mmCIF file of C-alpha atoms in Angstrom:
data_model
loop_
_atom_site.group_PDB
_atom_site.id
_atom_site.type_symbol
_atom_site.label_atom_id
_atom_site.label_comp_id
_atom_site.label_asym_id
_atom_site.label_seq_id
_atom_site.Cartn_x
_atom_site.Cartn_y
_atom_site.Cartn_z
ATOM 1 C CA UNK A 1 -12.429 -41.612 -1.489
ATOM 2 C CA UNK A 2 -9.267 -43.469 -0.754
ATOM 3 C CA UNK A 3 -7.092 -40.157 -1.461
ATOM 4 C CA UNK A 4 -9.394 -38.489 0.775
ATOM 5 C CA UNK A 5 -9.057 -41.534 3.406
ATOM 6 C CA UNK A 6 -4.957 -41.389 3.171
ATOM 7 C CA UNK A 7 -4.812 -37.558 4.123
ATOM 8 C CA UNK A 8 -7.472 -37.682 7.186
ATOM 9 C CA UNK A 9 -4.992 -40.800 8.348
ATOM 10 C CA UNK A 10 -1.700 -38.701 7.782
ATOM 11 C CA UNK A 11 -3.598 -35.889 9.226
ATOM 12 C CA UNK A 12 -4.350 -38.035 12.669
ATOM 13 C CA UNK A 13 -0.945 -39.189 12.800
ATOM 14 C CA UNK A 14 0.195 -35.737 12.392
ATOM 15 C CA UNK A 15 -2.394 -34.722 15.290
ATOM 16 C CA UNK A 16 -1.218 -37.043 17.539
ATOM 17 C CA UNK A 17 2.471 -36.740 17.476
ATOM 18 C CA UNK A 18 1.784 -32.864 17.955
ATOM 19 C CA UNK A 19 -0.858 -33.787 21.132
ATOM 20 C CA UNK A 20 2.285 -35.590 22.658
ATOM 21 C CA UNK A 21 3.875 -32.855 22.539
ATOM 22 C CA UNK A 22 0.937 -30.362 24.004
ATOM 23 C CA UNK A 23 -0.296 -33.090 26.501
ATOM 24 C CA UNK A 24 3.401 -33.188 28.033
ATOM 25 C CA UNK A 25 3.559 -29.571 27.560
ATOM 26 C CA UNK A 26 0.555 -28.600 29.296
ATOM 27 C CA UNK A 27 1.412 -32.000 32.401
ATOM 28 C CA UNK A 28 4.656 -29.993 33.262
ATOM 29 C CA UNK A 29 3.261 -26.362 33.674
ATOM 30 C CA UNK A 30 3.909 -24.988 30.348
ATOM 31 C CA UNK A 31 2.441 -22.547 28.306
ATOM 32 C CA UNK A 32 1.102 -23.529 25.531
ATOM 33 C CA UNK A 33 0.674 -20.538 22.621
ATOM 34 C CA UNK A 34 -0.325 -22.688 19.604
ATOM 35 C CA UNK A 35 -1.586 -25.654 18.264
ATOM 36 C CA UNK A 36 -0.812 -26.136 14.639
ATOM 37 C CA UNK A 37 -1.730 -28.591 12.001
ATOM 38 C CA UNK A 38 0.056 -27.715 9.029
ATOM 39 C CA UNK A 39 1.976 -24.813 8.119
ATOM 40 C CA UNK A 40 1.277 -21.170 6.792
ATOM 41 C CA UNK A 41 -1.409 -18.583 8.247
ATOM 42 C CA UNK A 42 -4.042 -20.105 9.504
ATOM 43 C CA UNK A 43 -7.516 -21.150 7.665
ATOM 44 C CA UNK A 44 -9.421 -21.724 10.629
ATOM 45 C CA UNK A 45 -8.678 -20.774 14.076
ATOM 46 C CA UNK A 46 -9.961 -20.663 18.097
ATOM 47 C CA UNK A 47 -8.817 -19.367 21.064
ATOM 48 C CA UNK A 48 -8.956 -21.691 24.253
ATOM 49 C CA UNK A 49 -7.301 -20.654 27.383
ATOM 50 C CA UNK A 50 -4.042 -19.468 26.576
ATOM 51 C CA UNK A 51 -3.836 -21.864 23.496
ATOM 52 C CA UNK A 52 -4.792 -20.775 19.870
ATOM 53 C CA UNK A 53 -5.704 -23.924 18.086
ATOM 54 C CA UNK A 54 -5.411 -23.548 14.102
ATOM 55 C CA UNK A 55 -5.892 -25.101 10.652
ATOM 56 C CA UNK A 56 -2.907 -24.117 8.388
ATOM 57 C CA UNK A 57 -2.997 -24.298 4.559
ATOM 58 C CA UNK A 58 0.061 -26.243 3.897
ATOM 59 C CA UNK A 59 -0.212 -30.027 4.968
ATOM 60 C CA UNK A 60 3.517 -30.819 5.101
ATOM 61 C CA UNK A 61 3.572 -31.485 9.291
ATOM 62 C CA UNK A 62 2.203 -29.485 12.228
ATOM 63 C CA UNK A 63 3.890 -27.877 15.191
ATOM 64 C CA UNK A 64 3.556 -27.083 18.936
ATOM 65 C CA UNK A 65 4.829 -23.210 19.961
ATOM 66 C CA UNK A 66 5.658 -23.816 23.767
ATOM 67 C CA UNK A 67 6.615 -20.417 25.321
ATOM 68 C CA UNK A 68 10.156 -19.951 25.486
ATOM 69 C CA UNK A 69 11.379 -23.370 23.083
ATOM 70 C CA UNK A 70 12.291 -20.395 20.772
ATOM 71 C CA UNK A 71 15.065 -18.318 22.485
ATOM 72 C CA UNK A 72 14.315 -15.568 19.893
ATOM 73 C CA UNK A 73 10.933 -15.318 20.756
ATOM 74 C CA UNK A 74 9.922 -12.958 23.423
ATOM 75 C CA UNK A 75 8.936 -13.826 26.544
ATOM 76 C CA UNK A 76 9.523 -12.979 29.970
ATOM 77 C CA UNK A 77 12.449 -14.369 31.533
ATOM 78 C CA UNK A 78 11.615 -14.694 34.669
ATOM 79 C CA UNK A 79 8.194 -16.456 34.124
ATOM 80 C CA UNK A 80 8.648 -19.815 35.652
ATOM 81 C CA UNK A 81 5.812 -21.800 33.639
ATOM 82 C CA UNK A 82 8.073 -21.031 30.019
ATOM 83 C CA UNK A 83 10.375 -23.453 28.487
ATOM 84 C CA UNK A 84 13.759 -22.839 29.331
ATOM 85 C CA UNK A 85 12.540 -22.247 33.370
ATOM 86 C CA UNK A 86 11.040 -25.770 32.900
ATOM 87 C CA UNK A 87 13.286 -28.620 34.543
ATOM 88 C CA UNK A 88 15.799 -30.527 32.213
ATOM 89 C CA UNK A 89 13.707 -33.808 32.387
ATOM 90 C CA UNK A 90 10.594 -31.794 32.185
ATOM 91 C CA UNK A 91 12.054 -30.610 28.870
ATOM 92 C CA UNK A 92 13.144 -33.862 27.785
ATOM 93 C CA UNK A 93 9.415 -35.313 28.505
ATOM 94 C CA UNK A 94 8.058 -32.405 26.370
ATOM 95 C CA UNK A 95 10.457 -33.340 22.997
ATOM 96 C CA UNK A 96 9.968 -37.349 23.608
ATOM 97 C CA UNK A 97 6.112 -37.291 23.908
ATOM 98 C CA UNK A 98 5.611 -36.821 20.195
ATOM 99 C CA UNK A 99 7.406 -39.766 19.264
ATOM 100 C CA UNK A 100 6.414 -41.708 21.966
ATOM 101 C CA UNK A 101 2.359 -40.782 21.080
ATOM 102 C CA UNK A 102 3.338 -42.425 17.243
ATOM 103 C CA UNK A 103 4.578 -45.357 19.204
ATOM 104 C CA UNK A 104 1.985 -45.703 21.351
ATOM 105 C CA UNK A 105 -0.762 -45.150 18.181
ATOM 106 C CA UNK A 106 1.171 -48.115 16.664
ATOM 107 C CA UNK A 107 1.128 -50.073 19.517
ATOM 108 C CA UNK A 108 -3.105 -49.672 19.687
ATOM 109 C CA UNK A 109 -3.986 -49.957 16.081
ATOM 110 C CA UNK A 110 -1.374 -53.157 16.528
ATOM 111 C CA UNK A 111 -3.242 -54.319 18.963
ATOM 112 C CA UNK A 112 -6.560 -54.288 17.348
ATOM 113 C CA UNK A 113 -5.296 -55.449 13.932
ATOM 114 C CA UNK A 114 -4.076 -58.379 16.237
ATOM 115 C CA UNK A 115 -7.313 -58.874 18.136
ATOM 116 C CA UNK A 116 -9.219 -58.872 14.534
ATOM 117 C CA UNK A 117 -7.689 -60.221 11.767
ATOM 118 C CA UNK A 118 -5.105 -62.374 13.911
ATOM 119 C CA UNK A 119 -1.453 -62.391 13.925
ATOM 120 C CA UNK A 120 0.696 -63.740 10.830
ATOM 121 C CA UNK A 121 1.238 -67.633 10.649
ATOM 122 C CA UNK A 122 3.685 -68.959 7.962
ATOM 123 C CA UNK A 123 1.318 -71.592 5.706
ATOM 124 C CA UNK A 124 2.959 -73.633 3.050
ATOM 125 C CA UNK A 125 1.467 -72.537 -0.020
ATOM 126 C CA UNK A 126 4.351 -71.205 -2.190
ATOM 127 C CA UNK A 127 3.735 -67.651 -3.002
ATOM 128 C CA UNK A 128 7.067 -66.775 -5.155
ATOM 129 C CA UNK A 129 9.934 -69.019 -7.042
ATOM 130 C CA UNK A 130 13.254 -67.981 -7.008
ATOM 131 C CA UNK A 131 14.190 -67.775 -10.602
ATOM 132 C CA UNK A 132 17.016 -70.473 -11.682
ATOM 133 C CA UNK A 133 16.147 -72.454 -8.388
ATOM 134 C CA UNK A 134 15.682 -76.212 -7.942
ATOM 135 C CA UNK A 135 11.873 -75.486 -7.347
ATOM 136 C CA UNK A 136 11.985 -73.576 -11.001
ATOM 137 C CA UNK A 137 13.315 -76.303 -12.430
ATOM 138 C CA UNK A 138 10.601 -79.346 -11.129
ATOM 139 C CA UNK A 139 7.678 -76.947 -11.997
ATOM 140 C CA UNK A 140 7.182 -75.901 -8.541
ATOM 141 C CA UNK A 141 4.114 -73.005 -9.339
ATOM 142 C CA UNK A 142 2.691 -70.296 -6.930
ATOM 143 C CA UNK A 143 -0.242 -71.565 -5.280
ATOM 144 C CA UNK A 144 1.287 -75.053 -4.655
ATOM 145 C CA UNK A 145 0.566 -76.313 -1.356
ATOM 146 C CA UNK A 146 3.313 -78.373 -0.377
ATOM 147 C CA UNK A 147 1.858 -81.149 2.296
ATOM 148 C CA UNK A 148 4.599 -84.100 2.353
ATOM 149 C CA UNK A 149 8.822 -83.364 2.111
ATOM 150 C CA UNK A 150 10.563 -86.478 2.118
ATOM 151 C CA UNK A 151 7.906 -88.648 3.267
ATOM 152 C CA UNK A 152 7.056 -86.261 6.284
ATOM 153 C CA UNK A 153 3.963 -84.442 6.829
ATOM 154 C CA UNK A 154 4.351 -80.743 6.919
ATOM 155 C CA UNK A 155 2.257 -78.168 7.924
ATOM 156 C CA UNK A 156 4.534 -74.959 8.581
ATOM 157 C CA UNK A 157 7.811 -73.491 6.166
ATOM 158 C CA UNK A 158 9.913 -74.700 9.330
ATOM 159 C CA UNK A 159 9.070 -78.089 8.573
ATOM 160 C CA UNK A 160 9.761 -77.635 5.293
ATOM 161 C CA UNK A 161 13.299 -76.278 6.156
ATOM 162 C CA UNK A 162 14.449 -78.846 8.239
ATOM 163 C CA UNK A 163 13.838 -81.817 5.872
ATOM 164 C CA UNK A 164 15.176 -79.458 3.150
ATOM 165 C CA UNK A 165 18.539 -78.674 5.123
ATOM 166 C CA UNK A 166 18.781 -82.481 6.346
ATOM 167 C CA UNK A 167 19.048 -83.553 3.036
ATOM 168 C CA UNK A 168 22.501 -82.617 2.236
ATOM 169 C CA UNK A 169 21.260 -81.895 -1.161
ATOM 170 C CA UNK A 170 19.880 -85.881 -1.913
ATOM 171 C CA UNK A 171 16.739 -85.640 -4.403
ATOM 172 C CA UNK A 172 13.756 -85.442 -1.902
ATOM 173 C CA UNK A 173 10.153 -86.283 -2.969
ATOM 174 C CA UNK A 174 7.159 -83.884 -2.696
ATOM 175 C CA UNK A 175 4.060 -84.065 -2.352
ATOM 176 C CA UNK A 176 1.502 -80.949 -3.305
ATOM 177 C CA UNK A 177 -1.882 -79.951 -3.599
ATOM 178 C CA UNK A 178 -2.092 -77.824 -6.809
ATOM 179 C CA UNK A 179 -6.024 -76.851 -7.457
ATOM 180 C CA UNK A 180 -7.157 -79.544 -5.237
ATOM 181 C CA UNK A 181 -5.457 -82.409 -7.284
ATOM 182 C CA UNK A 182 -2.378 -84.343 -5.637
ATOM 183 C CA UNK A 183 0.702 -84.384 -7.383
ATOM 184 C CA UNK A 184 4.026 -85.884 -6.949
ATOM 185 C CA UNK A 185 7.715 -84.430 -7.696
ATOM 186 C CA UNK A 186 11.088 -85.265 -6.437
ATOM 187 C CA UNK A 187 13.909 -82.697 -6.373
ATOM 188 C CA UNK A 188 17.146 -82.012 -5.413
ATOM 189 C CA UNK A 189 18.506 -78.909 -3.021
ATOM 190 C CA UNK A 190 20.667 -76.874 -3.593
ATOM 191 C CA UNK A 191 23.443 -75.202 -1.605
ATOM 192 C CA UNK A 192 22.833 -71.471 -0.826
ATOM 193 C CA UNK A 193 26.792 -69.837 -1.629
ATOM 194 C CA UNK A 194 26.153 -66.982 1.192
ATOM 195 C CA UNK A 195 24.657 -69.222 3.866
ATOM 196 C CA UNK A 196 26.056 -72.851 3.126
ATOM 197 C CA UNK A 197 22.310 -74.073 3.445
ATOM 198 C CA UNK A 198 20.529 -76.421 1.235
ATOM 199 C CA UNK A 199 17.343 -74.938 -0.466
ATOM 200 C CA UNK A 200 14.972 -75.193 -2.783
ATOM 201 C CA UNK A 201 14.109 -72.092 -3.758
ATOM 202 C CA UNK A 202 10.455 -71.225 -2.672
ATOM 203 C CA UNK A 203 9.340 -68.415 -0.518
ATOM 204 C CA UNK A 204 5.808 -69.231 1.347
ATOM 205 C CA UNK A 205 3.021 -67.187 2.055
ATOM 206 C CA UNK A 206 1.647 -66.149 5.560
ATOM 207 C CA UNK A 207 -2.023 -65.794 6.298
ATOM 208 C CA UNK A 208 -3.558 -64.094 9.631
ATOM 209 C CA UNK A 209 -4.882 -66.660 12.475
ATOM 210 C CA UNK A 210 -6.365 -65.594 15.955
ATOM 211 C CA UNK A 211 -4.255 -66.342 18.725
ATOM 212 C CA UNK A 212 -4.158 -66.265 22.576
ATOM 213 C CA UNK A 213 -5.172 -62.588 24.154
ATOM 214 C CA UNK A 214 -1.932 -62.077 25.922
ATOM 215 C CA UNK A 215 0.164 -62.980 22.443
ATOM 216 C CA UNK A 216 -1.760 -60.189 20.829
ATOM 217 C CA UNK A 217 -1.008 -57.772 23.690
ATOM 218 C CA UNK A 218 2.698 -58.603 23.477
ATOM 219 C CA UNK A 219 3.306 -59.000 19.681
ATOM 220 C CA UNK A 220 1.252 -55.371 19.799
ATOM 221 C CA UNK A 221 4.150 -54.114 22.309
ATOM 222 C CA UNK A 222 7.246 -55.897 20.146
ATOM 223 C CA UNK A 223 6.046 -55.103 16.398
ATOM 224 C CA UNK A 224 6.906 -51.389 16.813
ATOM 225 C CA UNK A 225 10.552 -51.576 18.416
ATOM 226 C CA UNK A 226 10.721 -54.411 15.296
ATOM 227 C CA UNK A 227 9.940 -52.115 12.896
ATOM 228 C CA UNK A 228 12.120 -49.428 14.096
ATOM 229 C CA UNK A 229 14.827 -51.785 13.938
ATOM 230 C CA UNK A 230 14.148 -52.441 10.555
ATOM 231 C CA UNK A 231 13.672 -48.746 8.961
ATOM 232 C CA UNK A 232 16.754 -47.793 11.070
ATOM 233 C CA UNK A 233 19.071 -50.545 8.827
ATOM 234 C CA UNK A 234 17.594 -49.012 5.903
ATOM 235 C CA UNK A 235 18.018 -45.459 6.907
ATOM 236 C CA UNK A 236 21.881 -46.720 7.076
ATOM 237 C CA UNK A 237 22.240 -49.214 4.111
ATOM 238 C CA UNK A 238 20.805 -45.786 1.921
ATOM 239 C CA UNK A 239 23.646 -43.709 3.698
ATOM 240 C CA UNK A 240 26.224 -46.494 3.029
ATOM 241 C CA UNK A 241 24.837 -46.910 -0.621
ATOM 242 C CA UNK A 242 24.042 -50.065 0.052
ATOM 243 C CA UNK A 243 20.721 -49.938 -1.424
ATOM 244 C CA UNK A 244 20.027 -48.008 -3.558
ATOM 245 C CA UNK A 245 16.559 -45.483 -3.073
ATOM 246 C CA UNK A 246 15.045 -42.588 -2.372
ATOM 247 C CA UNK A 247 13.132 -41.286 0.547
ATOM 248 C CA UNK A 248 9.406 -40.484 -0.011
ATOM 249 C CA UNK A 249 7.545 -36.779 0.994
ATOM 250 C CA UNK A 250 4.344 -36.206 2.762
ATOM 251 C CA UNK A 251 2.788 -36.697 -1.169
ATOM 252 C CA UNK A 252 4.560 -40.154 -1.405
ATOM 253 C CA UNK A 253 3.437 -41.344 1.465
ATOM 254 C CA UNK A 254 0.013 -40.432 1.067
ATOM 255 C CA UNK A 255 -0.522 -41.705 -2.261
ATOM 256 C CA UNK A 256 0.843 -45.225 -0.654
ATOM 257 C CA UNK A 257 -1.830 -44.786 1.755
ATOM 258 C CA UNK A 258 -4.394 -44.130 -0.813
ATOM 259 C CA UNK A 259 -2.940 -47.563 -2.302
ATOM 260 C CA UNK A 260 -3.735 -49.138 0.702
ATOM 261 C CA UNK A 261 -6.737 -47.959 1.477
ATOM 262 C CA UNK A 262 -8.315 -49.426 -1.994
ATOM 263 C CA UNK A 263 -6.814 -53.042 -0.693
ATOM 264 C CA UNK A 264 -9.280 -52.918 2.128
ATOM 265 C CA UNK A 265 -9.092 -51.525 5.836
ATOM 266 C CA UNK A 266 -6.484 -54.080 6.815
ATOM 267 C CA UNK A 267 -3.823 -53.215 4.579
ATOM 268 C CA UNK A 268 -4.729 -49.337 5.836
ATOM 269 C CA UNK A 269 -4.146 -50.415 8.998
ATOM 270 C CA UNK A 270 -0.836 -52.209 8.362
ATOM 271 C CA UNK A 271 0.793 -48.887 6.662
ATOM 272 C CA UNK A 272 -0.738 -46.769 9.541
ATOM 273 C CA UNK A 273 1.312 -48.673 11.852
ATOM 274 C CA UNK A 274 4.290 -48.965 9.305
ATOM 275 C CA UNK A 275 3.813 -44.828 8.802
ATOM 276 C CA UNK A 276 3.348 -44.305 12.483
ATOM 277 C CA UNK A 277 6.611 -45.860 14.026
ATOM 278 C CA UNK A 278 8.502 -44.066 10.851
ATOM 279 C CA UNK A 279 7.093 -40.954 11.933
ATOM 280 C CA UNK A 280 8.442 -41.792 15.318
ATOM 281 C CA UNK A 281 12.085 -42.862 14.449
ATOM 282 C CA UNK A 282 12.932 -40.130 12.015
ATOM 283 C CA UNK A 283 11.612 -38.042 14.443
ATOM 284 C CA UNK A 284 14.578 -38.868 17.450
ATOM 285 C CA UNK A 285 17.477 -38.948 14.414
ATOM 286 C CA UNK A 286 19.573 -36.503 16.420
ATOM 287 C CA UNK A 287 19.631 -33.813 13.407
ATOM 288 C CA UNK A 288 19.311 -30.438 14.435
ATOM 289 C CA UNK A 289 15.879 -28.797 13.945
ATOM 290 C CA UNK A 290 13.990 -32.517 15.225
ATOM 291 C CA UNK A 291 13.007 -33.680 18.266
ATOM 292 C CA UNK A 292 16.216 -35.702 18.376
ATOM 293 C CA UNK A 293 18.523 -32.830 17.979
ATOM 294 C CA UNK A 294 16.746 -30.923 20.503
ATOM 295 C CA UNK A 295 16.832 -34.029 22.966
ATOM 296 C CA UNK A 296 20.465 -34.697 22.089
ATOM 297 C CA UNK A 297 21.082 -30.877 23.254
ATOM 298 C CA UNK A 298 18.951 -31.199 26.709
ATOM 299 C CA UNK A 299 21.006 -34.350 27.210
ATOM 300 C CA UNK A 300 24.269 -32.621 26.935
ATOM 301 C CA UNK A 301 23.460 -29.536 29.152
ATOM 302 C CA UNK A 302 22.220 -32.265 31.596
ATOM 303 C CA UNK A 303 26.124 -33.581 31.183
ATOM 304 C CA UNK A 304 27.580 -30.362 31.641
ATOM 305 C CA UNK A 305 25.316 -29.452 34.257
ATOM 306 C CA UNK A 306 24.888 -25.821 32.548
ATOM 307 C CA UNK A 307 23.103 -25.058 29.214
ATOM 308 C CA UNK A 308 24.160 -23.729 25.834
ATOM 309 C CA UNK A 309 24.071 -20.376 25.085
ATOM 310 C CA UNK A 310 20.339 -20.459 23.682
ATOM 311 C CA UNK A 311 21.352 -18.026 20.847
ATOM 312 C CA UNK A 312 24.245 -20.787 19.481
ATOM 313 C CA UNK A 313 21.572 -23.430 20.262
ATOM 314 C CA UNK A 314 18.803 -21.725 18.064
ATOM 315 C CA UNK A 315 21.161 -21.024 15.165
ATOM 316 C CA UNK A 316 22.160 -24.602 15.052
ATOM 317 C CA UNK A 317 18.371 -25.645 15.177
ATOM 318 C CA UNK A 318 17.677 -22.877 12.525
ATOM 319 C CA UNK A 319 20.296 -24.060 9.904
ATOM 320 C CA UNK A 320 19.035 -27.841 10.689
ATOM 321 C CA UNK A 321 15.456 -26.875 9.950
ATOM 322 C CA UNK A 322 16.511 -25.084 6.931
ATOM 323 C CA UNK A 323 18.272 -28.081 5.595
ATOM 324 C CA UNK A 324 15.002 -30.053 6.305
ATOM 325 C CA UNK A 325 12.894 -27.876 4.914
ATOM 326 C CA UNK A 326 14.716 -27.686 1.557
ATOM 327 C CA UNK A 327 15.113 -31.497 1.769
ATOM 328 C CA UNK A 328 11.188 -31.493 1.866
ATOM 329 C CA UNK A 329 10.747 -29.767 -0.921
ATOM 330 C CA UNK A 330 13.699 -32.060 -3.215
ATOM 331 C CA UNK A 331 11.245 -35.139 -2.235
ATOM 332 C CA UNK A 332 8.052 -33.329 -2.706
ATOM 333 C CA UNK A 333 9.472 -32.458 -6.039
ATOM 334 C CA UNK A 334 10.599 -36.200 -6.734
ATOM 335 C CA UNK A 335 7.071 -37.142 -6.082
ATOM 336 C CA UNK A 336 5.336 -34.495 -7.840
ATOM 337 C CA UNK A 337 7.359 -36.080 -10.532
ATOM 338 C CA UNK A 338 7.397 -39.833 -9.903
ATOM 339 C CA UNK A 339 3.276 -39.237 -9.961
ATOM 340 C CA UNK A 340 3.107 -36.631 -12.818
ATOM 341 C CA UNK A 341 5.104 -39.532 -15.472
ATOM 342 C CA UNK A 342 3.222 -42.438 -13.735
ATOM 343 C CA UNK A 343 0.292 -40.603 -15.376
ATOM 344 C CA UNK A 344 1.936 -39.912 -18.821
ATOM 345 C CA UNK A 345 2.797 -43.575 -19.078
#
């Protein structure tokens, strides 16, 4: 059930980045000749309109065929309603709606994770010691709930910091709540080497509280350009090598959803939003063959006031889809793999 949960959610994802693109499409006069989710000749297929709408046997993404976004296609070059007929920032709308949709689907399941299990409040029950740390070393345990530093009542990890940092690394006595009975410890901080701050070497745990209506509206608006932020430095510390990784396929990332979904709707939730603004970043990378690349070319045209030969264009896009494509299959492989030993033990 929860495999079967993960692909319907990475099959909606898919659905709506590709209705970005169509709704945009179809707003600034295009023609629209196929709706595609998934790859391959189609399983199951309908014809509204001008639009044939199709079920495709390989699951790896979807795609949009707007009349004309292929130069190599034919079509009739003086039809006004194709592609490259289209205005520049009509064009530009078309390639940014499918990225924008994944923002916009994080933004609303955001919201209502917001509106029903609350946002994220630090709480002062350790979750995790930092091995060799003062807090190691006094018996500090997870599930400690620290309630007095230094004589001071404490209800949030900021609290905790402050006295922690004030005390210039002086012993410091706590006070915790460890299965409901009190007990007492005193220790000493120590001084971080990369920050210069004193610490004791605890990380808290958070837990979701309900807050004020508008706070939910604007942490829904702010979590997603967060998160981009985030995957973006880690897109560039894997170039850079300074982390070391892999990236994860379509298979990957639906056996973490699968993962998630056995933890309980919530934690779906969370990794649909996590999933969703991914979809949407790697999406504008400007690499030929993405929406990126093909929004980094409009852009330039726009600059030069005159666009690319569309035959140079297309055999750019071709060699970046190509590279794409094969870099598909190396992670599909990896994960094929990671799963297949996971299994063997």
């Amino acid at each position: 059930m929860s495999i079967a949960v993960a692909i319907l959610g990475l099959a909606l994802l898919i659905i709506l980045h590709e209705g970005g693109h169509f709704l945009a499409a179809r707003l600034c006069g295009m023609r629209v000749e196929r709706f595609s989710i998934g790859f391959g000749n189609a399983l199951f297929s309908f014809k509204r309109g001008d639009t044939v709408y199709q079920i495709a046997p390989i699951p790896l993404g979807g795609f949009v065929q707007v009349t004309g976004m292929n130069p190599q296609e034919e079509f009739d070059h003086d039809d006004p309603y194709v592609y490259p007929n289209r205005p520049r920032w009509m064009r530009f709308l078309v390639l940014v709606a499918g990225p924008a949709a994944n923002y916009v689907t994080a933004i609303v399941v955001g919201f209502i994770v917001l509106v029903t299990y609350g946002q994220y409040t630090g709480t002062t029950t350790v979750d995790e010691i930092v091995p060799g740390s003062a807090a190691q070393m006094v018996g500090l345990q997870p599930g400690d709930v620290v309630s007095e530093v230094g004589g001071k009542p404490v209800s949030t990890p900021t609290d905790v910091t402050q006295v922690v940092r004030a005390s210039n690394g002086s012993p410091i006595d706590l006070k915790i709540q460890r299965k409901g009975a009190p007990v007492a410890l005193q220790i000493a901080p120590r001084k971080d080497s990369s920050s210069g701050n004193y610490m004791i070497g605890v990380r808290f745990g958070q837990e979701r509280a309900r807050g004020p209506f508008l706070d939910a509206v604007k942490e829904a608006v702010v979590m997603p350009v967060a998160l981009s932020g985030m995957l973006l430095k880690n897109i560039w510390d894997l170039v850079t090598r300074k982390i070391h990784g892999g990236l994860t396929g379509p298979l990957g990332i639906a056996k973490e959803m699968a993962g998630a979904a056995k933890q309980g709707l919530l934690k779906f939730l969370e990794i649909i939003i996590l999933i969703s603004v991914a979809l949407g970043v790697f999406n504008l990378l400007p690499l030929p063959g993405l929406d990126g690349g093909r929004i980094f070319f409009v852009g330039i045209n726009a600059l030069r006031r005159k666009d690319m030969n569309p035959a140079t264009e297309t055999k750019i896009h071709m060699v970046g889809i190509m590279v794409l494509m094969l870099l598909l299959v190396v992670v599909t492989f990896n994960d094929i793999r990671g799963i297949f030993f996971k299994k063997m033990g």
